[in-house]
Amino acid sequence: ELVTQLGSKLNEDAKKGLFSGTVLVAHQGKSVFSGAYGLANRETAEPNKLTTRFRMGSMNKMFTATAIMQLVQAGKIKLDDPLGKFLTDYPNKDVASKVTIHHLLTHTGGTGDIFGPEFDSHRLQLRTLDDYIKLYGSRGLAFEPGTKWDYSNYGFILLGAVVEKVSGQSYYDYVRD
């Protein structure tokens, strides 16, 4: 009965545009319900499937922080290393020399965020970490690193690029492995 009600509710919400995604319900290690609802891409009207890949948003920050700390533990990164030690061709040399790994991990780097008009006009072209750095890398500091806290998605994109440089793997392969 619960599975039937859940399926009905999800179908109803998807038709109203209130839900778009996939659902899996498991009990005692066995899948008892799964379904895909709504659109994976509103512009092309592509429906979600059980195999649709979703951006994880801020949930990914814990994987990024873990990857960085694994590399710290392995002696490949120090928390007080500047960003430019790893991203040697980073466009803004002030950011590269002043912002440390610790600043990025703690949202105190002053690197700003990604969301706003620039993101809106380029979002379809932003596929790789390097794409984000090309778009935002020339930008100056929003504040002197370490002087205040400001949530920064861009700081974690930079950390992902550091993971790639230090590990020699793509960020996604490193996290998967």
GROMACS .gro file of C-alpha atoms in nm, residues 30-122:
model
   93
   30LYS     CA    1   1.629  -0.520  -0.084
   31SER     CA    2   1.481  -0.264  -0.321
   32VAL     CA    3   1.106  -0.248  -0.275
   33PHE     CA    4   1.043   0.059  -0.492
   34SER     CA    5   1.228   0.260  -0.755
   35GLY     CA    6   1.114   0.514  -1.008
   36ALA     CA    7   1.220   0.812  -1.216
   37TYR     CA    8   1.001   1.122  -1.238
   38GLY     CA    9   0.994   1.456  -1.411
   39LEU     CA   10   1.253   1.593  -1.648
   40ALA     CA   11   1.629   1.552  -1.652
   41ASN     CA   12   1.651   1.849  -1.889
   42ARG     CA   13   1.367   2.099  -1.909
   43GLU     CA   14   1.502   2.262  -2.224
   44THR     CA   15   1.495   1.937  -2.425
   45ALA     CA   16   1.209   1.774  -2.231
   46GLU     CA   17   1.432   1.472  -2.167
   47PRO     CA   18   1.270   1.259  -1.897
   48ASN     CA   19   1.455   1.134  -1.591
   49LYS     CA   20   1.555   0.768  -1.596
   50LEU     CA   21   1.686   0.547  -1.320
   51THR     CA   22   2.027   0.587  -1.486
   52THR     CA   23   2.017   0.969  -1.501
   53ARG     CA   24   2.322   1.129  -1.339
   54PHE     CA   25   2.254   1.425  -1.116
   55ARG     CA   26   2.480   1.699  -0.991
   56MET     CA   27   2.525   1.644  -0.622
   57GLY     CA   28   2.553   2.009  -0.532
   58SER     CA   29   2.695   2.083  -0.190
   59MET     CA   30   2.688   1.716  -0.089
   60ASN     CA   31   3.002   1.683  -0.296
   61LYS     CA   32   3.196   1.912  -0.061
   62MET     CA   33   3.242   1.629   0.190
   63PHE     CA   34   3.401   1.413  -0.079
   64THR     CA   35   3.626   1.701  -0.185
   65ALA     CA   36   3.735   1.770   0.173
   66THR     CA   37   3.803   1.399   0.229
   67ALA     CA   38   4.010   1.381  -0.091
   68ILE     CA   39   4.214   1.683   0.013
   69MET     CA   40   4.272   1.544   0.362
   70GLN     CA   41   4.379   1.208   0.218
   71LEU     CA   42   4.639   1.392   0.012
   72VAL     CA   43   4.744   1.587   0.322
   73GLN     CA   44   4.779   1.261   0.514
   74ALA     CA   45   4.988   1.120   0.228
   75GLY     CA   46   5.221   1.421   0.257
   76LYS     CA   47   5.137   1.555  -0.089
   77ILE     CA   48   4.961   1.871   0.034
   78LYS     CA   49   5.003   2.093   0.338
   79LEU     CA   50   4.708   2.292   0.466
   80ASP     CA   51   4.911   2.612   0.461
   81ASP     CA   52   5.022   2.562   0.098
   82PRO     CA   53   4.907   2.841  -0.133
   83LEU     CA   54   4.673   2.755  -0.419
   84GLY     CA   55   4.938   2.861  -0.670
   85LYS     CA   56   5.172   2.583  -0.556
   86PHE     CA   57   4.941   2.341  -0.735
   87LEU     CA   58   4.759   2.555  -0.990
   88THR     CA   59   5.076   2.720  -1.120
   89ASP     CA   60   4.902   2.885  -1.416
   90TYR     CA   61   4.612   3.025  -1.210
   91PRO     CA   62   4.516   3.354  -1.382
   92ASN     CA   63   4.500   3.580  -1.073
   93LYS     CA   64   4.843   3.571  -0.910
   94ASP     CA   65   4.716   3.753  -0.597
   95VAL     CA   66   4.463   3.474  -0.535
   96ALA     CA   67   4.722   3.208  -0.621
   97SER     CA   68   4.975   3.341  -0.371
   98LYS     CA   69   4.749   3.442  -0.079
   99VAL     CA   70   4.476   3.175  -0.065
  100THR     CA   71   4.575   2.853   0.111
  101ILE     CA   72   4.424   2.507   0.106
  102HIS     CA   73   4.302   2.571   0.462
  103HIS     CA   74   4.128   2.892   0.351
  104LEU     CA   75   3.946   2.704   0.076
  105LEU     CA   76   3.841   2.419   0.306
  106THR     CA   77   3.703   2.664   0.564
  107HIS     CA   78   3.531   2.909   0.326
  108THR     CA   79   3.769   3.187   0.435
  109GLY     CA   80   3.961   3.231   0.108
  110GLY     CA   81   3.773   3.530  -0.034
  111THR     CA   82   3.739   3.354  -0.370
  112GLY     CA   83   3.369   3.433  -0.409
  113ASP     CA   84   3.093   3.215  -0.541
  114ILE     CA   85   2.990   3.098  -0.885
  115PHE     CA   86   2.623   3.186  -0.892
  116GLY     CA   87   2.504   3.506  -1.055
  117PRO     CA   88   2.479   3.658  -1.403
  118GLU     CA   89   2.807   3.506  -1.529
  119PHE     CA   90   2.697   3.158  -1.426
  120ASP     CA   91   2.352   3.208  -1.576
  121SER     CA   92   2.493   3.312  -1.913
  122HIS     CA   93   2.759   3.037  -1.927
   0.00000   0.00000   0.00000
